Coordinates of C-alpha atoms in Angstrom, one line a residue:
Chain A
M1 CA 195.2 215.9 71.0
E2 CA 191.5 216.6 71.0
L3 CA 189.6 216.1 74.4
T4 CA 185.9 215.5 74.7
A5 CA 183.9 218.0 76.8
A6 CA 183.5 215.3 79.5
E7 CA 187.5 214.4 79.6
R8 CA 188.4 218.1 80.4
Q9 CA 185.6 218.2 82.5
V10 CA 187.6 215.4 84.8
L11 CA 190.8 216.9 84.0
N12 CA 189.6 220.3 85.5
D13 CA 187.3 218.7 88.5
S14 CA 188.9 220.1 91.8
A15 CA 186.5 218.1 94.2
R16 CA 187.8 214.9 92.4
P17 CA 191.5 215.2 93.3
A18 CA 192.4 211.9 92.4
L19 CA 190.6 211.1 89.0
A20 CA 191.4 214.4 88.0
L21 CA 195.2 213.6 88.6
A22 CA 195.1 210.5 87.2
M23 CA 193.3 212.3 83.3
G24 CA 195.9 214.9 83.6
I25 CA 198.6 211.9 83.4
V26 CA 197.2 209.9 80.9
V27 CA 196.2 213.1 78.5
E28 CA 200.2 213.9 79.2
A29 CA 201.0 210.2 78.1
G30 CA 198.7 211.0 75.4
R31 CA 200.4 214.3 74.1
M32 CA 203.8 212.5 74.6
L33 CA 203.1 209.6 71.9
G34 CA 201.1 211.9 69.6
A35 CA 197.9 210.5 69.9
A36 CA 194.9 212.1 67.9
R37 CA 192.7 211.4 71.1
L38 CA 191.8 209.0 73.9
L39 CA 189.6 205.8 73.8
S40 CA 187.8 203.6 76.3
V41 CA 189.7 200.8 78.2
A42 CA 187.5 197.9 79.4
S43 CA 189.8 196.4 82.3
A44 CA 193.3 197.4 83.5
H45 CA 196.4 194.9 84.8
I46 CA 198.5 197.4 86.8
D47 CA 202.0 196.5 87.4
G48 CA 202.3 199.8 89.8
C49 CA 202.3 197.7 93.2
L50 CA 205.6 196.2 93.0
Y51 CA 207.5 198.2 95.1
H52 CA 210.6 200.0 93.6
G53 CA 210.6 203.0 96.3
D54 CA 209.1 205.5 98.5
S55 CA 208.3 208.0 95.9
G56 CA 205.5 205.3 94.3
V57 CA 204.1 205.0 97.7
H58 CA 203.9 208.4 97.9
F59 CA 202.2 208.8 94.6
L60 CA 199.9 206.0 94.9
E61 CA 198.9 207.2 99.0
R62 CA 198.1 210.6 97.2
L63 CA 195.6 208.8 94.9
V64 CA 193.6 207.3 97.8
A65 CA 193.8 210.1 99.7
G66 CA 192.1 212.1 96.6
G67 CA 189.2 209.8 96.4
G68 CA 190.6 207.8 93.7
R69 CA 188.5 204.2 92.6
V70 CA 189.1 202.3 89.4
A71 CA 186.7 202.9 87.0
V72 CA 187.1 199.4 85.4
P73 CA 187.8 195.7 86.7
A74 CA 191.8 196.0 87.5
T75 CA 194.0 193.0 88.6
L76 CA 197.5 193.6 90.1
N77 CA 200.7 192.4 89.1
V78 CA 203.2 191.1 92.1
G79 CA 203.9 193.1 95.1
A80 CA 207.2 193.0 96.6
L81 CA 206.1 190.6 99.8
D82 CA 204.5 187.0 99.7
L83 CA 201.8 188.0 102.0
L84 CA 200.7 184.3 102.0
H85 CA 204.1 183.2 103.6
P86 CA 205.1 186.8 105.4
D87 CA 208.6 185.9 106.5
L88 CA 209.8 184.7 103.1
V89 CA 210.5 188.3 101.7
G90 CA 214.0 189.4 103.6
G91 CA 215.3 192.8 103.1
E92 CA 215.4 195.6 106.2
E93 CA 211.7 196.5 108.2
H94 CA 211.7 199.7 106.5
R95 CA 211.0 198.3 103.3
R96 CA 209.0 195.7 103.9
A97 CA 206.6 198.2 105.5
M98 CA 206.8 200.7 102.5
A99 CA 205.8 197.7 100.0
R100 CA 202.7 196.8 101.9
R101 CA 201.5 200.3 102.2
L102 CA 201.2 200.2 98.2
M103 CA 199.9 196.8 97.8
D104 CA 197.1 197.9 100.7
A105 CA 196.9 201.4 97.9
H106 CA 196.0 199.7 95.4
V107 CA 193.8 197.2 97.2
A108 CA 191.8 200.6 98.7
L109 CA 192.0 202.1 95.0
G110 CA 189.2 198.9 94.3
C111 CA 191.7 196.7 92.5
T112 CA 191.8 192.7 92.9
P113 CA 194.5 191.5 94.5
T114 CA 195.3 188.8 92.3
W115 CA 199.1 189.5 92.7
T116 CA 200.2 187.4 89.7
C117 CA 201.9 188.7 86.6
A118 CA 199.8 186.0 84.8
P119 CA 196.6 187.4 85.0
Y120 CA 195.1 185.9 81.9
Q121 CA 195.6 182.8 84.0
A122 CA 193.8 184.0 86.5
G123 CA 190.5 184.4 85.0
H124 CA 191.2 188.0 83.7
R125 CA 190.5 187.3 79.6
P126 CA 189.5 190.3 77.6
A127 CA 187.8 189.5 74.0
L128 CA 189.6 189.9 70.5
G129 CA 189.6 192.9 69.9
Q130 CA 189.2 194.6 73.0
H131 CA 190.6 197.8 74.7
V132 CA 192.3 197.3 77.8
A133 CA 195.2 199.3 79.5
W134 CA 198.0 196.6 80.7
G135 CA 200.8 196.9 82.6
E136 CA 203.5 194.0 82.8
S137 CA 205.4 193.7 79.6
N138 CA 204.6 189.9 79.7
A139 CA 201.1 190.1 80.1
V140 CA 201.2 193.2 77.8
A141 CA 202.7 190.5 75.3
F142 CA 200.3 187.7 76.2
A143 CA 196.9 189.8 76.1
N144 CA 197.9 191.1 72.8
S145 CA 199.1 187.9 71.0
V146 CA 197.2 185.3 72.7
L147 CA 194.4 187.1 73.3
G148 CA 194.0 189.3 70.4
A149 CA 192.9 192.5 73.2
R150 CA 194.5 195.3 72.3
T151 CA 196.8 196.9 75.0
E152 CA 200.1 199.2 74.7
R153 CA 203.0 198.7 77.3
Y154 CA 201.2 200.5 80.1
G155 CA 204.0 201.3 82.7
D156 CA 203.7 202.3 86.5
F157 CA 201.6 205.2 86.7
L158 CA 199.5 205.4 83.4
D159 CA 198.3 201.8 84.2
I160 CA 196.6 203.1 87.3
S161 CA 195.6 206.2 85.8
C162 CA 193.8 204.0 83.0
A163 CA 192.0 202.2 85.5
L164 CA 190.6 205.4 87.4
T165 CA 189.9 207.4 84.1
G166 CA 188.6 204.5 82.1
R167 CA 190.7 206.1 79.8
A168 CA 193.5 205.1 77.9
P169 CA 196.2 207.7 74.7
A170 CA 194.8 205.4 71.1
H171 CA 198.0 204.9 70.0
G172 CA 200.2 201.8 69.1
L173 CA 199.0 198.6 69.5
H174 CA 195.5 199.9 69.9
L175 CA 195.2 200.8 66.3
D176 CA 195.2 198.3 63.2
A177 CA 198.0 199.6 61.3
N178 CA 200.6 198.3 64.1
R179 CA 199.0 195.4 64.5
R180 CA 200.4 193.8 61.6
A181 CA 203.6 192.0 61.1
T182 CA 206.1 193.4 59.1
V183 CA 208.6 190.5 59.9
R184 CA 208.2 186.8 59.1
V185 CA 210.4 184.1 61.3
D186 CA 210.5 181.0 59.6
V187 CA 210.8 177.6 61.9
T188 CA 210.3 175.3 59.4
G189 CA 213.8 174.0 59.4
L190 CA 213.5 173.0 63.0
S191 CA 213.1 169.9 64.1
P192 CA 209.9 168.4 65.0
A193 CA 211.2 167.3 69.0
L194 CA 213.0 170.7 69.1
L195 CA 209.5 172.6 68.5
R196 CA 207.9 170.1 71.0
L197 CA 210.8 171.2 73.6
D198 CA 209.4 173.3 76.0
A199 CA 212.4 175.0 76.7
F200 CA 212.4 176.2 72.8
Y201 CA 209.6 178.9 73.8
P202 CA 211.4 181.5 76.2
V203 CA 214.5 181.1 74.0
L204 CA 212.6 181.9 70.8
G205 CA 210.6 184.8 72.4
A206 CA 214.4 185.6 73.9
W207 CA 216.0 185.5 70.8
L208 CA 213.0 187.8 69.0
G209 CA 212.8 190.7 71.2
A210 CA 216.6 190.8 70.5
A211 CA 216.5 190.3 66.6
V212 CA 213.1 192.3 66.2
G213 CA 213.5 194.9 69.0
G214 CA 209.8 196.7 68.1
A215 CA 208.9 195.5 65.4
V216 CA 205.5 193.2 64.7
A217 CA 206.8 189.6 63.7
V218 CA 204.3 186.6 62.5
I219 CA 206.3 183.0 63.4
D220 CA 205.5 180.5 60.8
G221 CA 205.8 177.2 61.3
L222 CA 204.8 176.4 64.7
P223 CA 203.0 173.2 65.9
A224 CA 199.3 174.4 65.4
D225 CA 198.6 173.2 69.0
V226 CA 201.4 175.2 70.5
G227 CA 200.0 175.4 74.3
E228 CA 199.2 178.6 76.1
D229 CA 201.8 177.8 78.8
A230 CA 204.6 177.7 75.5
L231 CA 203.0 181.0 74.0
K232 CA 203.4 182.8 77.7
A233 CA 207.0 181.6 77.8
L234 CA 207.9 182.6 74.3
G235 CA 205.8 186.6 74.7
A236 CA 207.5 187.0 78.5
G237 CA 211.0 186.0 76.6
A238 CA 210.6 188.3 73.9
A239 CA 209.1 191.4 76.1
A240 CA 212.6 191.1 78.6
T241 CA 215.2 191.2 75.5
G242 CA 213.1 193.5 73.4
A243 CA 210.0 196.5 73.2
V244 CA 207.8 193.3 71.9
G245 CA 204.2 194.0 72.9
L246 CA 202.9 191.8 70.2
F247 CA 203.6 188.6 67.8
H248 CA 201.6 186.1 65.9
V249 CA 202.2 182.7 65.3
A250 CA 200.8 181.7 62.0
G251 CA 197.7 179.1 62.5
V252 CA 197.5 179.6 66.1
T253 CA 197.0 183.3 67.4
P254 CA 193.7 185.1 66.6
E255 CA 194.9 187.4 64.4
A256 CA 196.9 185.3 62.6
P257 CA 195.3 182.5 60.7
T258 CA 198.2 182.8 58.0
V259 CA 200.7 184.8 57.2
A260 CA 198.7 186.8 54.8
A261 CA 196.4 187.6 57.2
A262 CA 198.9 188.7 60.0
G263 CA 200.4 190.5 57.6
G264 CA 196.7 192.7 56.9
G265 CA 197.5 191.7 53.1
A266 CA 200.4 192.8 52.9
A267 CA 203.9 190.3 52.3
P268 CA 206.3 190.9 55.1
R269 CA 209.4 193.3 53.8
E270 CA 211.6 190.9 55.5
T271 CA 212.1 186.9 56.4
I272 CA 214.2 185.6 58.9
T273 CA 214.8 181.9 58.5
L274 CA 215.6 180.6 62.0
T275 CA 218.2 177.7 62.5
A276 CA 219.0 175.1 65.2
E277 CA 222.1 176.7 65.6
M278 CA 220.7 180.3 66.0
V279 CA 218.5 178.9 68.7
R280 CA 221.3 177.4 70.4
A281 CA 223.3 180.6 70.2
A282 CA 220.0 182.8 71.8
R283 CA 219.9 179.7 74.9
D284 CA 223.5 180.2 75.7
R285 CA 223.3 184.0 76.0
L286 CA 221.0 182.9 79.0
S287 CA 223.4 181.2 81.0
T288 CA 226.0 183.8 82.5
A289 CA 227.8 181.8 85.2
S290 CA 229.8 178.2 85.2
A291 CA 228.3 174.9 86.1
G292 CA 230.3 175.4 89.9
E293 CA 228.2 178.4 90.9
L294 CA 224.9 176.7 91.0
D295 CA 223.0 176.9 94.3
C296 CA 219.2 177.6 93.4
I297 CA 217.0 176.4 90.8
A298 CA 214.1 179.4 90.2
L299 CA 211.3 178.7 88.4
G300 CA 207.7 180.7 87.4
S301 CA 208.5 184.0 85.7
P302 CA 205.5 184.2 84.3
H303 CA 204.2 182.7 87.6
F304 CA 203.6 178.9 86.7
S305 CA 200.1 178.0 85.7
A306 CA 198.6 175.3 87.7
A307 CA 198.9 172.9 84.7
E308 CA 203.2 173.7 84.7
T309 CA 203.6 172.7 88.3
R310 CA 201.8 169.2 87.8
T311 CA 204.4 168.8 85.0
F312 CA 207.3 169.8 87.3
A313 CA 206.0 167.8 89.8
G314 CA 205.6 164.4 87.6
L315 CA 209.4 164.9 86.5
L316 CA 210.4 165.5 90.3
A317 CA 208.2 162.0 90.9
G318 CA 209.0 162.5 94.9
R319 CA 212.8 162.8 95.2
R320 CA 214.0 165.2 96.8
P321 CA 215.8 167.8 95.3
A322 CA 219.3 168.6 96.7
L323 CA 219.7 172.3 96.1
P324 CA 216.7 175.0 97.3
V325 CA 213.8 175.1 94.7
Y326 CA 212.0 178.5 94.4
L327 CA 208.4 177.8 92.4
C328 CA 207.0 181.1 92.1
T329 CA 203.1 181.5 91.1
G330 CA 200.0 182.8 91.9
R331 CA 196.9 182.2 94.2
H332 CA 195.1 181.2 91.4
A333 CA 197.5 178.5 91.0
V334 CA 197.7 177.5 94.5
D335 CA 194.0 177.5 94.9
E336 CA 194.0 174.7 92.4
L337 CA 196.7 172.8 93.3
D338 CA 195.3 173.2 96.9
R339 CA 192.6 171.1 96.3
D340 CA 194.3 167.8 95.3
G341 CA 197.2 168.3 97.7
L342 CA 199.9 168.9 95.0
R343 CA 201.5 172.2 97.2
A344 CA 201.6 170.4 99.8
D345 CA 203.5 167.3 98.7
L346 CA 206.0 169.7 97.1
E347 CA 206.5 171.6 100.4
A348 CA 206.9 168.4 102.2
L349 CA 209.8 167.5 99.2
G350 CA 211.5 170.6 100.3
V351 CA 210.1 172.7 97.4
T352 CA 209.5 176.1 98.5
F353 CA 206.3 178.3 96.8
V354 CA 206.7 182.1 96.4
V355 CA 203.4 183.3 96.1
D356 CA 202.2 187.1 95.0
T357 CA 205.7 187.7 94.5
C358 CA 208.5 186.0 92.3
V359 CA 213.0 186.1 93.6
V360 CA 213.8 188.7 90.8
V361 CA 211.9 191.3 92.1
T362 CA 212.4 191.0 95.9
P363 CA 215.1 189.6 98.3
I364 CA 214.1 186.0 99.0
L365 CA 217.0 184.0 97.7
K366 CA 219.8 183.4 100.0
G367 CA 223.3 184.4 100.4
G368 CA 224.9 186.4 97.5
G369 CA 226.8 185.2 94.6
G370 CA 226.2 181.7 92.8
A371 CA 224.1 181.1 90.4
M372 CA 220.7 180.2 89.8
M373 CA 219.3 177.6 87.4
T374 CA 216.1 178.4 85.4
N375 CA 214.0 177.4 82.5
S376 CA 212.2 181.2 82.5
A377 CA 214.3 183.3 79.8
K378 CA 212.9 186.5 82.0
F379 CA 214.6 185.0 85.2
A380 CA 217.8 184.8 83.1
H381 CA 217.4 187.9 81.5
Y382 CA 217.5 190.4 84.7
G383 CA 218.7 187.7 87.4
Q384 CA 222.2 188.9 87.5
G385 CA 221.2 192.5 87.9
N386 CA 218.4 191.7 90.3
T387 CA 220.0 189.4 92.7
G388 CA 223.8 188.9 92.1
K389 CA 223.1 185.9 91.1
G390 CA 224.7 184.3 87.8
T391 CA 222.2 182.7 85.4
L392 CA 222.2 179.2 84.2
F393 CA 219.8 178.2 81.8
G394 CA 218.2 174.5 80.8
T395 CA 214.9 172.9 80.2
L396 CA 212.3 172.2 82.8
S397 CA 213.9 168.4 83.4
D398 CA 217.0 170.2 83.3
C399 CA 216.0 171.7 86.3
V400 CA 214.8 169.5 88.4
E401 CA 217.7 166.6 87.5
S402 CA 220.0 169.2 88.7
A403 CA 218.0 170.1 91.7
V404 CA 218.3 166.3 92.3
A405 CA 221.3 165.5 91.9
G406 CA 222.9 169.3 93.6
R407 CA 224.8 169.9 90.7
L408 CA 224.3 171.3 87.1
A409 CA 222.9 168.3 85.0
R410 CA 221.6 169.1 80.9
D411 CA 220.7 167.2 78.1
E412 CA 222.0 168.5 75.1
S413 CA 220.5 165.7 73.2
Q414 CA 217.0 168.1 73.3
W415 CA 218.3 170.5 71.6
R416 CA 218.4 169.3 68.1
Chain B
M1 CA 233.1 223.1 68.4
A2 CA 228.9 223.6 69.2
V3 CA 226.5 220.8 68.4
R4 CA 223.0 222.7 68.2
V5 CA 220.3 220.7 67.7
A6 CA 216.3 220.9 67.7
A7 CA 214.7 218.3 69.9
R8 CA 211.4 217.0 69.9
V9 CA 210.2 218.4 73.5
L10 CA 208.0 215.6 75.4
L11 CA 208.2 217.4 78.2
A12 CA 209.5 221.2 78.5
G13 CA 212.0 222.4 80.9
R14 CA 215.7 223.4 80.9
A15 CA 218.9 221.5 82.1
T16 CA 222.5 221.6 82.2
G17 CA 224.7 218.5 82.4
P18 CA 227.5 216.3 81.2
L19 CA 226.4 214.6 78.0
K20 CA 226.3 210.6 78.6
V21 CA 225.2 208.8 75.3
L22 CA 224.6 205.1 75.9
G23 CA 226.2 202.3 74.2
A24 CA 223.2 200.3 73.7
P25 CA 219.4 200.6 74.6
I26 CA 218.5 199.5 78.1
S27 CA 215.6 199.1 80.6
F28 CA 215.4 201.5 83.7
W29 CA 214.1 198.3 85.9
G30 CA 216.7 196.2 85.9
G31 CA 219.4 198.2 84.1
V32 CA 219.6 201.7 86.6
A33 CA 219.7 200.8 90.5
P34 CA 217.4 203.5 92.3
E35 CA 219.1 203.8 95.2
T36 CA 222.2 204.4 93.6
G37 CA 221.6 205.5 90.4
R38 CA 224.2 203.5 88.6
I39 CA 223.8 201.0 85.5
V40 CA 223.8 197.3 86.9
L41 CA 223.2 195.5 83.6
P42 CA 225.3 192.5 82.8
G43 CA 227.4 192.9 80.0
H44 CA 225.8 196.6 78.9
P45 CA 228.6 198.9 77.7
D46 CA 228.1 201.8 80.2
L47 CA 228.3 199.5 83.4
G48 CA 229.1 200.5 86.4
H49 CA 228.4 204.4 84.9
S50 CA 225.8 206.6 87.2
V51 CA 223.6 208.9 85.3
A52 CA 222.7 210.9 88.1
G53 CA 222.8 214.6 87.2
T54 CA 224.0 213.7 83.5
V55 CA 221.7 215.0 80.2
L56 CA 221.3 211.1 79.3
A57 CA 221.3 210.0 76.2
L58 CA 219.6 206.9 75.2
P59 CA 219.6 204.9 71.8
G60 CA 216.7 202.8 73.0
T61 CA 214.8 201.2 75.9
V62 CA 213.7 198.2 76.2
G63 CA 211.8 195.4 78.6
S64 CA 209.7 196.2 81.5
S65 CA 207.1 198.6 82.3
S66 CA 208.2 199.6 85.6
A67 CA 211.0 202.1 84.2
S68 CA 209.0 204.9 85.4
A69 CA 208.7 204.3 89.0
V70 CA 212.4 203.7 88.8
L71 CA 212.6 207.2 87.2
L72 CA 210.6 208.5 89.5
E73 CA 212.4 207.1 92.5
L74 CA 215.9 208.4 91.0
L75 CA 214.4 212.0 91.2
Y76 CA 213.1 211.4 94.4
R77 CA 216.2 210.7 95.7
G78 CA 218.1 213.6 94.0
L79 CA 220.2 210.5 91.6
G80 CA 218.2 211.5 88.4
P81 CA 219.6 212.2 85.2
A82 CA 219.3 216.0 84.7
A83 CA 217.5 215.5 81.4
L84 CA 216.2 212.7 79.1
V85 CA 217.3 213.0 75.4
L86 CA 215.4 209.9 73.6
A87 CA 216.3 208.4 70.1
A88 CA 212.6 207.1 70.1
P89 CA 210.0 208.4 72.1
D90 CA 209.0 206.0 75.2
A91 CA 205.6 207.3 77.3
I92 CA 206.7 204.5 79.9
L93 CA 210.2 205.9 81.3
A94 CA 208.9 209.6 80.5
L95 CA 205.9 209.3 82.7
G96 CA 208.4 209.1 85.5
A97 CA 210.0 212.4 84.5
V98 CA 205.3 213.4 84.4
V99 CA 204.8 212.5 87.8
A100 CA 208.3 214.1 89.9
R101 CA 207.0 216.9 88.3
E102 CA 203.3 216.2 89.3
M103 CA 205.1 215.2 93.0
G104 CA 207.2 218.5 93.2
Y105 CA 210.3 216.4 93.4
A106 CA 211.9 217.7 90.3
T107 CA 211.2 218.8 86.8
I108 CA 214.0 217.4 83.8
P109 CA 212.9 217.9 80.5
V110 CA 212.4 214.9 78.3
V111 CA 213.6 215.7 74.1
Q112 CA 213.3 213.5 71.5
C113 CA 215.8 213.3 68.5
P114 CA 218.8 211.1 66.3
L115 CA 221.5 210.4 68.6
D116 CA 223.9 210.5 65.9
A117 CA 224.0 214.1 65.8
L118 CA 225.8 214.2 69.1
P119 CA 229.0 214.0 69.8
Q120 CA 230.2 211.5 72.4
E121 CA 231.3 214.0 75.3
G122 CA 230.3 217.6 76.0
T123 CA 228.7 219.9 78.3
A124 CA 224.5 219.5 76.9
T125 CA 222.3 222.3 77.2
I126 CA 218.8 221.9 77.0
A127 CA 216.8 224.9 76.9
E128 CA 212.5 225.0 77.2
D129 CA 211.8 225.1 73.6
G130 CA 214.1 222.2 72.8
V131 CA 217.2 223.2 71.5
L132 CA 219.9 220.6 72.7
T133 CA 223.3 222.6 72.6
V134 CA 226.4 220.5 73.1
D135 CA 229.8 222.4 73.9

C-alpha cells in the first residue's frame, strides 16, 4: 500500500502516540483489505462505545492517555447504559462502571455523545458521494444506500482510528466499481397493500441479507414515496442477516434513478422475483418462540424516530399495555417528543423509554426465558443470542394489540 | 495424510490447534459469547461449541461491526481461537487480532484460503509464511 509522506510521518510520530497507534491500525486494515492507498473521510460514526468487555476500555483509555483527539466530526452509537435512566440497566457493578468508562473515553476523544444507532436521524447526514468512516451495520447501510455517502463497514477500533486520523482505506464501497448493483430484486408482483405494510420492509431486508449476502442488489418495484423509516428498517434487516452495506431502490435511492443506472449501465447478472410466499417465509424465520412464551414487547432497532413513536402512540390510542413495552430511541427523538409531552403521556401508560442504548445490547429485560415481540428484524435476529428470550415478529399494530391484550395477537390478513 | 495449503497471510504468526471448520457463517457479535468462547447463535450448526484454542475456519462472517471487539475480549481472557482461517478477508474481525497484538494480549495468525481444500478435522498448524498444514 502506498502511503503519503504525511501519513508515514504520523505513523512514526512518537510525540503523538495515540495518533500513531490509530494510523497503524488504519494502515494495517488497509493492507489486509488490499487497499492501494488511504483516503480522507469527512466524518465518522463510532460503534466502539458499546461495552463488550474490559479489553475495549483499556484500548480506548490508551488512546485518551496518548493525547488522542478526533480529526473529523464523530457521532457515537449506543452505549451499554441509559445515562438518562441510570437504574434501567441491570448487571453487576463492575460491568456498569467499565461501560461508563468506555463511554466517557469516547467523549474525552472529542466524539459527540449522540448514543444512537440512527445517527442519520440525529442530524449526521453526509452528502451524496462524500467519503465517511461509519460503524454499526444498519447505519452503514443507510449512509451508503439512502444518503449515497460512501463508507465500508468499519468495526470497533477501526472506526475510532479513522476518526482520529481522518483517513480510511480506499477499498470496498468507497470505490465506484463496488457500488454497482449486480442483482435485481423484482417486487413488482407483490400486492400494493403488502408494499404499504410497515413490517414488510424489515422482512424484505432480512430476506435480502440472507439471499444476496455481500452482493449489491437493486430492488425494483417499491413505491416511489417509500419512507425513510421503511428504508431504515430494510437496511437494518439486510445488514443483520447478511453482510449488506449497500442496496439500491430503483426510483428512490440517489444512485438508482433507474435499474440500469444502479448497475452502472450494465445489466444485472441475476434477477430474483420475490413472491408473497417468499415474504411470508422470511417473516416466519424471524419468530423463534411460541405464542404462550410472550412476556414483553421490544421496539426501536434501529432507534425509533419521533415519527415512528408518534405512529406507535396513535395505534396505542391511550390504552394501557398489559405487557411491558420497551421503546428504544435516542436523545434526538426524545428531545422532539418532549416538546409536546408525548414521552410523558406514553410513560404514564406504562411504556418504558430506553435511551442511549437498547434491549439487545445490555441487560434490561426482566427474567430469563420467555419471548419478546418486535417489529424489528434486527431485534428478531439477535434477540435470542443476546437476551436469552425467544422472538415473535409482527407489524407495529400487531405489537400494540398484543401489548394491550397481554397475549399474541397477529393479523395475518395484512400479509397478502 | 496431511493436507498442505499456502494461505494468504492477513496477519502473520504461528499457531497449532485442533481444526474447527464452522458449518455456517457467523457474526462474532451475538454469535460467540465473550465470557465463555462458546457459539450461542440459535440454529447455528456449531451451537454450544467453544472456539477457544482452535484453528477456527470461517466459511463467512455476517452482520455486526462489533466482531473485532468480541475477538479482542476473547483474546484478553485467554478464550480466543489459536488462529483464524477466513474464506474471505474480513477486516472487521481481523482487526480484533491486530489490536490484541498492539495491546500485548496475544498474536494470532489470520490467514485466508478456500475452505473446501480443508478436511473437517485434524490438528492444524499455521507457519509464519501462511502455510497451513492439517494432520
